[in-house]
Short mmCIF file of C-alpha atoms in Angstrom, two decimals:
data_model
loop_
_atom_site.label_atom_id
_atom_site.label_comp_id
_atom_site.label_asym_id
_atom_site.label_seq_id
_atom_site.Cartn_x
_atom_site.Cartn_y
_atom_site.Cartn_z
CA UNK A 44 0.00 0.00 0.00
CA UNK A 45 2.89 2.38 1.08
CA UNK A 46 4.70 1.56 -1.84
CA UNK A 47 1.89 2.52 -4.73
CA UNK A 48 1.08 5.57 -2.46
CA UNK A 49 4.52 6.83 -2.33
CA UNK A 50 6.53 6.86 -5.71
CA UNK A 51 9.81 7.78 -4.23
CA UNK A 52 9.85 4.75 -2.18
CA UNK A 53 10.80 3.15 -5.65
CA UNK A 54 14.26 4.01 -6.06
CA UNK A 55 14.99 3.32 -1.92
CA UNK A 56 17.34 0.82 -2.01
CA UNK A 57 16.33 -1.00 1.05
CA UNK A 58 12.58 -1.66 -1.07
CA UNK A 59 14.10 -2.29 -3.95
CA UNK A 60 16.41 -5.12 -2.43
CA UNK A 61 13.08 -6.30 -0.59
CA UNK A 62 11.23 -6.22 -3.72
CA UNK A 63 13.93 -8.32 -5.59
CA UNK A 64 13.77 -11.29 -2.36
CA UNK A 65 10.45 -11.25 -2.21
CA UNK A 66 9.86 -12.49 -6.07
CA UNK A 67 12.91 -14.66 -5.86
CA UNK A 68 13.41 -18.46 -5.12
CA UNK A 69 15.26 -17.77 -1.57
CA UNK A 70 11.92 -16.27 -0.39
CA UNK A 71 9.57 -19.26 -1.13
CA UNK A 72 12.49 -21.62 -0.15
CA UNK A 73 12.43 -19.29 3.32
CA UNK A 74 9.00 -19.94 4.13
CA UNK A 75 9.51 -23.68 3.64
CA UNK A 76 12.09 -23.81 5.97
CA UNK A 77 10.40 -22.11 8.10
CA UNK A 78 7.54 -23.95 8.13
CA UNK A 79 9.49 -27.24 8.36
CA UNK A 80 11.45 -25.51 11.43
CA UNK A 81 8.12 -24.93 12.84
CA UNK A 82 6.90 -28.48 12.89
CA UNK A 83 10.04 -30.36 13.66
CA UNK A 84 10.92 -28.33 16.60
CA UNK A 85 7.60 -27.33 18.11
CA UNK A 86 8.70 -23.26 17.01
CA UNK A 87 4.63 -22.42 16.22
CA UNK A 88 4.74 -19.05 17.84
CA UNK A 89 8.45 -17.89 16.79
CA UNK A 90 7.64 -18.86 13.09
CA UNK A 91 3.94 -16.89 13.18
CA UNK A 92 5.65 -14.05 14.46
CA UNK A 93 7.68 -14.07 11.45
CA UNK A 94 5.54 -14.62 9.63
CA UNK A 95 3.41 -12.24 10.15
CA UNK A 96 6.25 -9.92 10.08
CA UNK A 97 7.16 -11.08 6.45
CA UNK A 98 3.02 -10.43 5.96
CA UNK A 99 3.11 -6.80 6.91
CA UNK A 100 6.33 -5.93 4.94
CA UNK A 101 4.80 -7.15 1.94
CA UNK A 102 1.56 -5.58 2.27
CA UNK A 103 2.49 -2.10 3.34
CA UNK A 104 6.13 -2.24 1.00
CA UNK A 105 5.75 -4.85 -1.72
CA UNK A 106 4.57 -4.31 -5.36
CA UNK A 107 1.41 -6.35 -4.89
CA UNK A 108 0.36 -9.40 -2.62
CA UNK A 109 2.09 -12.21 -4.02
CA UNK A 110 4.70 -12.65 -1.43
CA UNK A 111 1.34 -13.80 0.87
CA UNK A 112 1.23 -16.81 -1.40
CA UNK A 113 4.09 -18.74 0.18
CA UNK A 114 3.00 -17.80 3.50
CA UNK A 115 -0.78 -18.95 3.21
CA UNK A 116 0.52 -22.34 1.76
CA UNK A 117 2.51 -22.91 3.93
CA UNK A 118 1.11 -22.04 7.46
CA UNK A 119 -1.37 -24.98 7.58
CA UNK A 120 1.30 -27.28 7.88
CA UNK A 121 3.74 -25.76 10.44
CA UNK A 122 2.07 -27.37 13.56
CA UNK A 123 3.96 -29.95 15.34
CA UNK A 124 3.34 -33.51 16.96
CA UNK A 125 3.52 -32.20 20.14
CA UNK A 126 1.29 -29.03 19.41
CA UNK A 127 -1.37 -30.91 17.67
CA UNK A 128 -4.74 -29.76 19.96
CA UNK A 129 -6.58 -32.59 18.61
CA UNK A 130 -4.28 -35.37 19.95
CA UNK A 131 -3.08 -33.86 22.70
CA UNK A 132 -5.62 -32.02 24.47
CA UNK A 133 -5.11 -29.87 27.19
CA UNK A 134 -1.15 -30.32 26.49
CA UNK A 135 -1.00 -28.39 23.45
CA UNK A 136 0.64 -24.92 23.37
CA UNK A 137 -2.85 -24.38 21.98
CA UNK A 138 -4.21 -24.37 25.33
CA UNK A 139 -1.64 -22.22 26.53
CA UNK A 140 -3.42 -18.64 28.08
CA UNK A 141 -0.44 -16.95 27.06
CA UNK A 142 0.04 -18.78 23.82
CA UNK A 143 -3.71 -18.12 22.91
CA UNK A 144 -3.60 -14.33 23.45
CA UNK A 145 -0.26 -14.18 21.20
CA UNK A 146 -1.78 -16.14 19.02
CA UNK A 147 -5.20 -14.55 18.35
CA UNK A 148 -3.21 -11.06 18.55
CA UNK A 149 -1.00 -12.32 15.64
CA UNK A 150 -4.67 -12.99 13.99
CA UNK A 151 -6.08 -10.17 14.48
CA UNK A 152 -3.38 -7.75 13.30
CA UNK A 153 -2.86 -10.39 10.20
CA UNK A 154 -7.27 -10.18 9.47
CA UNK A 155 -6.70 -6.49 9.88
CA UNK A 156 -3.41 -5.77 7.53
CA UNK A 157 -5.23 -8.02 5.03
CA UNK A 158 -8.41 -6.35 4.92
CA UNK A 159 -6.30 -3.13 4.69
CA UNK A 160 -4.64 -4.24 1.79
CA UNK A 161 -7.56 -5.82 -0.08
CA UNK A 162 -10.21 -2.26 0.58
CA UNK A 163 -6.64 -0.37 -0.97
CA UNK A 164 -6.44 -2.54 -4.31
CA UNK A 165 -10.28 -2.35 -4.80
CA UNK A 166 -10.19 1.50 -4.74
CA UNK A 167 -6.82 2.80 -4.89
CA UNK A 168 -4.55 0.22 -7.06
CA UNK A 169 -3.88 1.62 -10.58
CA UNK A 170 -4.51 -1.82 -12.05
CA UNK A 171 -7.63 -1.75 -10.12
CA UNK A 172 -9.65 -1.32 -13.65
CA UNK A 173 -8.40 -4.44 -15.50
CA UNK A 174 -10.11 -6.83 -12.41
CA UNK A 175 -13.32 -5.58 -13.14
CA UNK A 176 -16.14 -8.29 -13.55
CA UNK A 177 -17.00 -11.20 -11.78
CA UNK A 178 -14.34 -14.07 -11.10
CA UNK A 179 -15.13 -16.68 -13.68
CA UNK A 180 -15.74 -19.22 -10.84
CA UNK A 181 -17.96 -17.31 -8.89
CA UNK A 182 -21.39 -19.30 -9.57
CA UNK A 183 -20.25 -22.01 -8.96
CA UNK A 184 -18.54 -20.72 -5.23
CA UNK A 185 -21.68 -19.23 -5.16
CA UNK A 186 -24.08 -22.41 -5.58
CA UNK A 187 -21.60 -24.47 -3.42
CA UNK A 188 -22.02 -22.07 -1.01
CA UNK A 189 -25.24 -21.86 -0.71
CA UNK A 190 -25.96 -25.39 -1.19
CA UNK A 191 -23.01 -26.38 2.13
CA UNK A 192 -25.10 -23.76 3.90
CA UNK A 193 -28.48 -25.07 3.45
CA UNK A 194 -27.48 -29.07 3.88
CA UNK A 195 -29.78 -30.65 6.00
CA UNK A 196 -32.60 -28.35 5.38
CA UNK A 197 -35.63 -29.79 6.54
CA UNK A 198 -34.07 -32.64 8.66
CA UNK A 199 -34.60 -32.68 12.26
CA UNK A 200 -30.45 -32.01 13.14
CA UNK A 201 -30.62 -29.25 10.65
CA UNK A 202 -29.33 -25.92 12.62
CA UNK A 203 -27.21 -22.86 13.12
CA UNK A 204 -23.59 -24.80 13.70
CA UNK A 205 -24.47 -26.91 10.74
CA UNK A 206 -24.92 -23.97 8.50
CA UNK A 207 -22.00 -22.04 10.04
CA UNK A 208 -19.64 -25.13 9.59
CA UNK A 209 -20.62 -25.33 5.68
CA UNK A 210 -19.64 -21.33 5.53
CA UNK A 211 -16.64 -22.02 6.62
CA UNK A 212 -16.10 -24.95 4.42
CA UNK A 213 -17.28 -22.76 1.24
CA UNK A 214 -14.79 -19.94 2.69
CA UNK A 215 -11.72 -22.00 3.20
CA UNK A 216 -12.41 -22.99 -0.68
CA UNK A 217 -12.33 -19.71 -2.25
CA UNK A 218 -11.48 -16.77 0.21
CA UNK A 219 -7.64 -16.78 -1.13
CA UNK A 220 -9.32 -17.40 -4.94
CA UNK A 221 -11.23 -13.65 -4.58
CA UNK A 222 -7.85 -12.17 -2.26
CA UNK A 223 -5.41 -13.26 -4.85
CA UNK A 224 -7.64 -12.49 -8.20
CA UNK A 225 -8.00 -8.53 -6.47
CA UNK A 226 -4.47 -8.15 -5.00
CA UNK A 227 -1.58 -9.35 -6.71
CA UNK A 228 -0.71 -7.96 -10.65
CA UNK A 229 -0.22 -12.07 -12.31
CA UNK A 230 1.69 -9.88 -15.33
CA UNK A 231 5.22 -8.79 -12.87
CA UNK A 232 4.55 -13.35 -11.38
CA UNK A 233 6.13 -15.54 -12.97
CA UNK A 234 4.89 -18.05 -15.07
CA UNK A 235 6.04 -21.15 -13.22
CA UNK A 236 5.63 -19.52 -9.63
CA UNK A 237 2.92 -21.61 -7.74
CA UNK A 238 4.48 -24.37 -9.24
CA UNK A 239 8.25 -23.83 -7.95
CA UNK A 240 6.41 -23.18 -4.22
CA UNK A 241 4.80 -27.01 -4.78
CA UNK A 242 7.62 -28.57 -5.43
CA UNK A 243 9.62 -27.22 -2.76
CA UNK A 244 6.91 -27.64 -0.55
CA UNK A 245 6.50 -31.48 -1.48
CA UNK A 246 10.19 -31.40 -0.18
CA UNK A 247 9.61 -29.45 3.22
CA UNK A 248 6.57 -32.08 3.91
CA UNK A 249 8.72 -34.89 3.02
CA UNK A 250 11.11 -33.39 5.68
CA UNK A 251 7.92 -33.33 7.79
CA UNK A 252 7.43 -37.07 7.46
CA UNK A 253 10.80 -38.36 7.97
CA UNK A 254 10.73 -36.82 11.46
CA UNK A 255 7.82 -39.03 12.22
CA UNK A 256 9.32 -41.99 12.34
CA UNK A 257 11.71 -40.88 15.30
CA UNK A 258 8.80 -40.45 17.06
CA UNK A 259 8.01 -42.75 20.00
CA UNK A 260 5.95 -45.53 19.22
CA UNK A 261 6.05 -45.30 15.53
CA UNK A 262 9.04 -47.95 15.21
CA UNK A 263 8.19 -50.91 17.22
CA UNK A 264 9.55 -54.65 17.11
CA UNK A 265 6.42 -55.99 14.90
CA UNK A 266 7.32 -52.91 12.29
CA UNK A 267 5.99 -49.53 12.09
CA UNK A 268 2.60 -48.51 13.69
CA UNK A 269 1.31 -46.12 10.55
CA UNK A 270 -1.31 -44.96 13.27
CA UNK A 271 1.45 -43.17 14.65
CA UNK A 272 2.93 -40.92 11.43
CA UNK A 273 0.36 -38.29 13.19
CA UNK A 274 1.77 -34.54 12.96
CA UNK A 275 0.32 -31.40 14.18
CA UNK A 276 -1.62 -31.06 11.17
CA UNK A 277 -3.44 -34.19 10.26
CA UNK A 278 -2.23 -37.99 10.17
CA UNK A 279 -0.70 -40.25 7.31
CA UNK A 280 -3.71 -39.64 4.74
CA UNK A 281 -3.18 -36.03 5.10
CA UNK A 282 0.19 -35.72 4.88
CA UNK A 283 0.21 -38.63 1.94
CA UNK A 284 -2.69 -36.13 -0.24
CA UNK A 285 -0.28 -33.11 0.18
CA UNK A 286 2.47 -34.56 -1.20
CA UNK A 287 0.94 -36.40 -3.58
CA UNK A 288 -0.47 -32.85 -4.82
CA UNK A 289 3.19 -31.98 -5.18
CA UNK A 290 4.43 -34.64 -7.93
CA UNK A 291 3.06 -32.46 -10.95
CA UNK A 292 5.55 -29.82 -10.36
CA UNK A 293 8.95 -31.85 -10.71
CA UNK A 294 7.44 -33.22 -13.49
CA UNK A 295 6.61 -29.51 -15.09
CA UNK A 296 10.30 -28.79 -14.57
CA UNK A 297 11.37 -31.60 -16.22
CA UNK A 298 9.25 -30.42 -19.51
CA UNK A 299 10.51 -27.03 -19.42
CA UNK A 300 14.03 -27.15 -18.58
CA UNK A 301 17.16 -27.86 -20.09
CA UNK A 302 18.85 -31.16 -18.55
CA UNK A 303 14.91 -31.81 -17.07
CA UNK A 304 15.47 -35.20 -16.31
CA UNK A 305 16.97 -34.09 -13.26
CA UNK A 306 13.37 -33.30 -12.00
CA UNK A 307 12.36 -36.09 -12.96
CA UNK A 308 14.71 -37.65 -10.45
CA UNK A 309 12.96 -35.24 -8.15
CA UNK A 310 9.72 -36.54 -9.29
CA UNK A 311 10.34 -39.68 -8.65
CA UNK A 312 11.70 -38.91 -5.21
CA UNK A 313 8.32 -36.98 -4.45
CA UNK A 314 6.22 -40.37 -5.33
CA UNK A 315 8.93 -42.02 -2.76
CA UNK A 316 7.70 -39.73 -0.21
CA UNK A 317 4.19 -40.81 -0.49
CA UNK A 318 5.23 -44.48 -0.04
CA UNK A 319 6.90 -43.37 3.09
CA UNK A 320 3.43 -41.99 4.98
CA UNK A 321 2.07 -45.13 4.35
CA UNK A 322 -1.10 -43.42 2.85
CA UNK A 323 -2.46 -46.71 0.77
CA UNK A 324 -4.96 -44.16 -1.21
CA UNK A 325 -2.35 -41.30 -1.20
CA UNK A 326 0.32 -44.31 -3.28
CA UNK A 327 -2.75 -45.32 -5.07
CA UNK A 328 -3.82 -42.04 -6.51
CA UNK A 329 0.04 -40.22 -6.37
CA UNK A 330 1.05 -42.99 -8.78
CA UNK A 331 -1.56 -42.48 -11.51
CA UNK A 332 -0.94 -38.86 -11.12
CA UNK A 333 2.67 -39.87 -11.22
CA UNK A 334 2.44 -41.75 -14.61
CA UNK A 335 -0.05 -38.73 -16.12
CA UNK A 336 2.42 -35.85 -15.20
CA UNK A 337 5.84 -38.66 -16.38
CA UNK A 338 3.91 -39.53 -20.20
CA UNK A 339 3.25 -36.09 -20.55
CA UNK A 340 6.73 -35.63 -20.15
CA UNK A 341 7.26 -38.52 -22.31
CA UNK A 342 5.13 -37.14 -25.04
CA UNK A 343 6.18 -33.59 -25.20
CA UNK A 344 10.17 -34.17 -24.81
CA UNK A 345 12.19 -35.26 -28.28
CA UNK A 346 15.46 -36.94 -28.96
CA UNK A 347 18.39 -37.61 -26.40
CA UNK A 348 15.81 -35.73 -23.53
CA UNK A 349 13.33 -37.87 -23.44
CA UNK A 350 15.95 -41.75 -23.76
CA UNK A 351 17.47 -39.09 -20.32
CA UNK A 352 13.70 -38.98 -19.10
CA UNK A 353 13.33 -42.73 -19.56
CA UNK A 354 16.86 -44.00 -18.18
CA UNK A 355 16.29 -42.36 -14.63
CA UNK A 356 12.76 -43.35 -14.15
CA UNK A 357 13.88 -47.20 -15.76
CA UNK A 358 16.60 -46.91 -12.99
CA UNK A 359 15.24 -46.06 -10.43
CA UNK A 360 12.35 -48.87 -10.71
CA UNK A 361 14.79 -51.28 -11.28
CA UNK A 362 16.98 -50.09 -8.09
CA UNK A 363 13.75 -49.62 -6.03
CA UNK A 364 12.64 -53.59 -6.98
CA UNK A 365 16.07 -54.78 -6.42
CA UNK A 366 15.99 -53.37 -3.11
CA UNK A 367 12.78 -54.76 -2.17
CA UNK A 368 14.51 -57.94 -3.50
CA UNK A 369 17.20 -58.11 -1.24
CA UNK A 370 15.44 -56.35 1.85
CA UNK A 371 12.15 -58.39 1.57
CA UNK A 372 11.50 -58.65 5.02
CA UNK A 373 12.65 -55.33 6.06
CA UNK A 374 10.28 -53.79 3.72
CA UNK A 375 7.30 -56.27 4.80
CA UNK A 376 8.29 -55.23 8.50
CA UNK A 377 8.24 -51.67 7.59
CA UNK A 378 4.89 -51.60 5.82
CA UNK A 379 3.30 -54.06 7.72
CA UNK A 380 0.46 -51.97 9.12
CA UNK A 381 -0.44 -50.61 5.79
CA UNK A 382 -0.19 -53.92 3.93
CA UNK A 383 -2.99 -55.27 6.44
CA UNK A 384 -5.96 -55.25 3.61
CA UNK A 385 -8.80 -53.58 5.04
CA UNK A 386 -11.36 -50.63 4.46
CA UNK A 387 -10.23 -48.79 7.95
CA UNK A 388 -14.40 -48.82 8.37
CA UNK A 389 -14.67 -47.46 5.35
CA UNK A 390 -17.54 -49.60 3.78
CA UNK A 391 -19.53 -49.19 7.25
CA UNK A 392 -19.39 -45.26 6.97
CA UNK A 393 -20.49 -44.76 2.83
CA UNK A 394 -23.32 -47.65 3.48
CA UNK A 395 -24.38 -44.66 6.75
CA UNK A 396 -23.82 -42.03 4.41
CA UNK A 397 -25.81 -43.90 1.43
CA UNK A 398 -28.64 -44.67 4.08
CA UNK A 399 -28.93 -41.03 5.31
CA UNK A 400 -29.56 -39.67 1.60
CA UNK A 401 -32.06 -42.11 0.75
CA UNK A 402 -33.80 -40.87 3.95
CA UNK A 403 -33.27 -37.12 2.90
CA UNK A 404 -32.48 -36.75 -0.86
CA UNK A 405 -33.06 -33.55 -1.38
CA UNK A 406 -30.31 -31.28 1.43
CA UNK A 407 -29.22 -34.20 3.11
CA UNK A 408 -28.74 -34.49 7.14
CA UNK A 409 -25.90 -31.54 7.08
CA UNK A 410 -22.69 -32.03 8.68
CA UNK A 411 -22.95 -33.38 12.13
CA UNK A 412 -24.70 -36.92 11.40
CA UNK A 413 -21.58 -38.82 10.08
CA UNK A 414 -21.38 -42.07 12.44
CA UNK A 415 -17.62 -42.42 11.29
CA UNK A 416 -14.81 -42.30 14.26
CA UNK A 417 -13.97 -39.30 15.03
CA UNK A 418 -9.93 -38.67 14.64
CA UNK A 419 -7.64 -37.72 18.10
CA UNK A 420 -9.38 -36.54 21.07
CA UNK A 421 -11.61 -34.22 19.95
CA UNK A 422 -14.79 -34.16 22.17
CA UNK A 423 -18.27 -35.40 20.63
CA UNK A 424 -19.62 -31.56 19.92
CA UNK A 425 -16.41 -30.41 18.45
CA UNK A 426 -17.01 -27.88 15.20
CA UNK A 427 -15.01 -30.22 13.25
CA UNK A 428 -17.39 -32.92 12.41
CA UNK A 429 -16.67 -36.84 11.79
CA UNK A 430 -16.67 -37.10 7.90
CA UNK A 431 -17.40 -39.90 4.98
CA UNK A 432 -14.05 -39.79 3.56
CA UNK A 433 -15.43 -39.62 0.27
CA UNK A 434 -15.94 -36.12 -1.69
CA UNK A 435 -19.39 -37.11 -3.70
CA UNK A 436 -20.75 -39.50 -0.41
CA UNK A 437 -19.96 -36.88 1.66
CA UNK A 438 -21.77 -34.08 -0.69
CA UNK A 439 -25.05 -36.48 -1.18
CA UNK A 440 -24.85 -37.19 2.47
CA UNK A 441 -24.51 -33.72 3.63
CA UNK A 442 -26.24 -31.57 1.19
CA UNK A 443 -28.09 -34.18 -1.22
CA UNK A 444 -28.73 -34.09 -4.85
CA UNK A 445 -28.58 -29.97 -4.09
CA UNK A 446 -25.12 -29.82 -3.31
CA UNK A 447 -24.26 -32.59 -5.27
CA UNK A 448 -25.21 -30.83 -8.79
CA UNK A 449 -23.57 -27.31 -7.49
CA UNK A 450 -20.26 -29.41 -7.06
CA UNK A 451 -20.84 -30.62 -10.71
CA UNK A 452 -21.31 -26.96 -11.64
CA UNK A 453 -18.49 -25.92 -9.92
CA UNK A 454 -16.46 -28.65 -11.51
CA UNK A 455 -17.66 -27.82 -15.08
CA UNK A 456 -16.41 -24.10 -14.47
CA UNK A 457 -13.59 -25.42 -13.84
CA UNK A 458 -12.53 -27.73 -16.16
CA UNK A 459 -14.14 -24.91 -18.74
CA UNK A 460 -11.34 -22.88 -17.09
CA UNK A 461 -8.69 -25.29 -17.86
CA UNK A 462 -9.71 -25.58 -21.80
CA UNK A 463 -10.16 -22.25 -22.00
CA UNK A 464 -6.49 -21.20 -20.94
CA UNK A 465 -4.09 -24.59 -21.89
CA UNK A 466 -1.36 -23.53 -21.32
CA UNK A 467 1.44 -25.99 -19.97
CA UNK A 468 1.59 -24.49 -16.52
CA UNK A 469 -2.32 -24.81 -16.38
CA UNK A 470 -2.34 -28.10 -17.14
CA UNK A 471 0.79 -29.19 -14.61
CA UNK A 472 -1.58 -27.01 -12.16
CA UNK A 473 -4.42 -29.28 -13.16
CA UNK A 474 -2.67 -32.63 -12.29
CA UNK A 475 -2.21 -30.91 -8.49
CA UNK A 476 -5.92 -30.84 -8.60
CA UNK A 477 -6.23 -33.92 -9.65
CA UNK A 478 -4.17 -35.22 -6.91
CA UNK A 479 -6.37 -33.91 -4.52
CA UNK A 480 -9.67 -34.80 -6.10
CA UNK A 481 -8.53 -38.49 -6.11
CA UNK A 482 -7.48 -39.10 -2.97
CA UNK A 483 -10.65 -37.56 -1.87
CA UNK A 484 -12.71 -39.99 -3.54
CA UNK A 485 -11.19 -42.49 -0.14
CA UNK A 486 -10.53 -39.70 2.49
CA UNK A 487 -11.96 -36.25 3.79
CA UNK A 488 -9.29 -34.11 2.03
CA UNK A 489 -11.73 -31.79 -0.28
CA UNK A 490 -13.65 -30.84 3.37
CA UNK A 491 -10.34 -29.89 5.25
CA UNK A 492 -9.32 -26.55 5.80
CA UNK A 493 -5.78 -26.72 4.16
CA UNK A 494 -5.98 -28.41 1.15
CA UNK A 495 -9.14 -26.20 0.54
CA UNK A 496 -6.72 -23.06 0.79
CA UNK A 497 -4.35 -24.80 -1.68
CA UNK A 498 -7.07 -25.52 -4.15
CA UNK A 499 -7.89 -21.73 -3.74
CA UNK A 500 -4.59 -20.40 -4.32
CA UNK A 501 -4.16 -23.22 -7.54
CA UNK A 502 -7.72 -21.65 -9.09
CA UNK A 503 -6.68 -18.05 -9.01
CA UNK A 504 -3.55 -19.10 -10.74
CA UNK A 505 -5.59 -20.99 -13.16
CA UNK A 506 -7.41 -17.99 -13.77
CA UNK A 507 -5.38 -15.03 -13.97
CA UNK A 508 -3.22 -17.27 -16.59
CA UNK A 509 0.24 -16.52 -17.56
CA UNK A 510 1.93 -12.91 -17.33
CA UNK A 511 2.59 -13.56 -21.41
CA UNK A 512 -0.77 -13.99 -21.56
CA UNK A 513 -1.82 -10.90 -19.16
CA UNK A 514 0.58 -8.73 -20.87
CA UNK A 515 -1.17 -9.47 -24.14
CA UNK A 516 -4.53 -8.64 -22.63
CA UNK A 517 -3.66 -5.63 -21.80
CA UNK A 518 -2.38 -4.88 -24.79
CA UNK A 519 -5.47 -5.52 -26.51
CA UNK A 520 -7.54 -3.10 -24.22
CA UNK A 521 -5.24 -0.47 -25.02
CA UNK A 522 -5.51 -1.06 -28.26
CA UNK A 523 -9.22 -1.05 -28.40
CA UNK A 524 -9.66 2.17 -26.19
CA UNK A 525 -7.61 3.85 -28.66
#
């Protein structure tokens, strides 16, 4: 805000050298680290002070809001083990006096800054005039919305916390879409941005799940208890879906750059990382995202790049089967708990969830009927409801044939989106989405909070397309107003 309002704060050095880190790699890789810092060494309230501190600087002295971007993705996952209020109740810094007041003053100044900066780019931002119009995904937010709000309508558990919980849910899924499409100018972002945070992201979550396994009681005699690989932010399915969302971006690397096969290596070391949280959906689902993002590689590489593309993915199967080979039992001892061949309840919750939309077809029972277990020691009349760990069960259940058609219209808008605007960042961007709507087809990823905010940041990028693209635009209103 500063900056735009004050000219001569262009040629300051000190914003001009903060300008420069805040579009550059070392930022997003800062954030990362910081986040991963934050979860492997219980460090929640340092790393929120910081960043909200890199928050403010970038609202009141940046260019626009992108430097937020890194931030938003990344603060879901900084909590730790030990912090995680939902496993350990009444020990978590979370329940902390002093710890809650820092914490909901960090919030408030953060809610406030933001708000700031988002009333200054509606009225005051010079590039203000060329985000006029509706979002092109805004029906169907709207009509997802609305239908989240009104599940369970006319069933006798329909009420206020219902409705309040589906506003939330509708919130977490586009509030950064309608921040990002009003704040940040996508013509000074770079085309591959949101998809260099991802894959070093993937990395920092990796770093995330290696910790786990020091954990007590993860590595037992009988092999690893997969029940364990909990962090502060979800358990193995969780952390499995958000690095299984991260794949697609090695592999757009490896398409655009010279000596790519190298990400490819990194590719392949991503879909390693899923293996390790023992996620059986998260492997499922990462691998045919895996094999989509590789023979698009495949298919768009020529010559001596793609034999390179070929060799390290042939080698490292081959190395990967010899070692399972020679380590049989290790391996069977280290996936033992996952390689026990059962539906975790599953088939008991979608036959509920199937029952309680024959009985109310049209909104559903809303939110708080699911008879599934209910995840750590959250008490029975939590806010965060029990779910059917399946996106369109859940949506029938929940809402009923109304929210289940407004989820069809949002997807159509979407995927209308993506043909509209092909270019190859879009559809590396797509294959993250992917990611996540597959492995919520078995899990209740598409109704949590984070990976909701990373499907909002993904569709504003989607949207607001590639700065070649914006530039040319623009270029075309000026031409036509002259």
């Amino acid at each position: 805000m500063i900056y735009e309002s004050c000219p001569a704060l262009r040629d300051n050095k000190f914003i001009q050298a903060l300008q420069g880190f805040f579009r550059s790699v070392w930022y997003q890789v800062a954030v990362v680290l910081l986040m991963v810092a934050s979860n492997v060494f219980a460090l929640e309230l340092p790393v929120f002070y910081l960043y909200l501190l890199l928050g403010l600087l970038a609202i009141f002295f940046a260019e626009d809001t992108l430097p937020l971007v890194p931030v938003f993705v990344c603060a879901y996952m900084t909590i730790s083990p030990e912090n995680n209020p939902a496993t350990h109740v009444g020990e978590s810094a979370f329940y902390d006096k002093a710890f809650q007041v820092q914490f909901i003053v960090i919030l408030v100044v953060a809610v406030l800054a933001i708000a700031a900066r988002l009333v200054h780019s509606l009225v005051f931002s010079p590039t203000r005039a060329e985000r006029k119009g509706c979002p092109a995904l805004s029906f169907g937010f709207l009509a997802l919305g609305v239908s989240y709000v009104l599940g369970g309508l006319f069933s006798p558990s329909y009420s206020a916390k219902t409705a309040l919980f589906g506003l939330v849910e509708i919130a977490s899924l586009c509030a950064l879409y309608y921040f990002f499409y009003y704040t940040v100018d996508f013509r000074r972002a770079e085309k591959d941005y949101l998809l260099r945070l991802f894959l070093l992201l993937g990395f920092g979550i990796m770093l995330e799940t290696v910790r786990l396994y020091f954990l007590p009681g993860v590595v037992t005699p009988e092999g690893v208890d997969r029940g364990k690989l909990t962090t502060g932010w979800g358990m193995y399915n969780n952390i499995g879906c958000i690095i299984a969302m991260c794949i697609p971006a090695s592999f757009y690397f490896a398409s655009t750059r010279k000596n790519g096969w190298q990400y490819t290596l990194l590719g392949c070391l991503t879909l390693a990382g899923v293996v390790l949280t023992q996620s059986r959906g998260s492997i499922l689902f990462g691998g045919i995202v895996f094999l989509a993002s590789y023979a698009y590689v495949i298919v768009k590489s020529r010559g001596r790049e793609r034999l390179y593309h070929l060799i390290v993915a042939g080698a490292l199967i081959l190395l990967a089967m010899i070692a399972v080979a020679v380590f049989f039992e290790k391996f069977m001892q280290l996936f033992a708990s996952m390689l026990r061949f059962d539906s975790n309840g599953r088939d008991g919750i979608w036959e509920s969830g199937l029952k309680q939309f024959a009985g109310h077809p049209l909104f559903g029972v809303g939110f708080y009927e699911c008879e599934a277990f209910r995840w750590g020691q959250l008490p029975s009349d939590s806010f965060l409801p029990p779910r059917y760990h399946n996106t369109y069960l859940q949506l029938m259940a929940s809402g009923g044939v109304v929210a289940l058609l407004a989820y069809a219209f949002h997807r159509f808008q979407t995927v209308r989106l993506l043909w509209r605007r092909r270019t190859k960042e879009n559809i590396f961007l797509a294959f993250i989405v992917l990611a996540l709507i597959l492995t919520s087809t078995v899990d209740c990823h598409f109704f949590n909070f984070g990976p909701g905010l990373l499907y909002s940041v993904i569709l504003v990028f989607l949207e607001r397309g590639s700065p070649e693209e914006q530039r040319e635009n623009t270029a075309e209103r000026t031409e036509a107003a002259a």
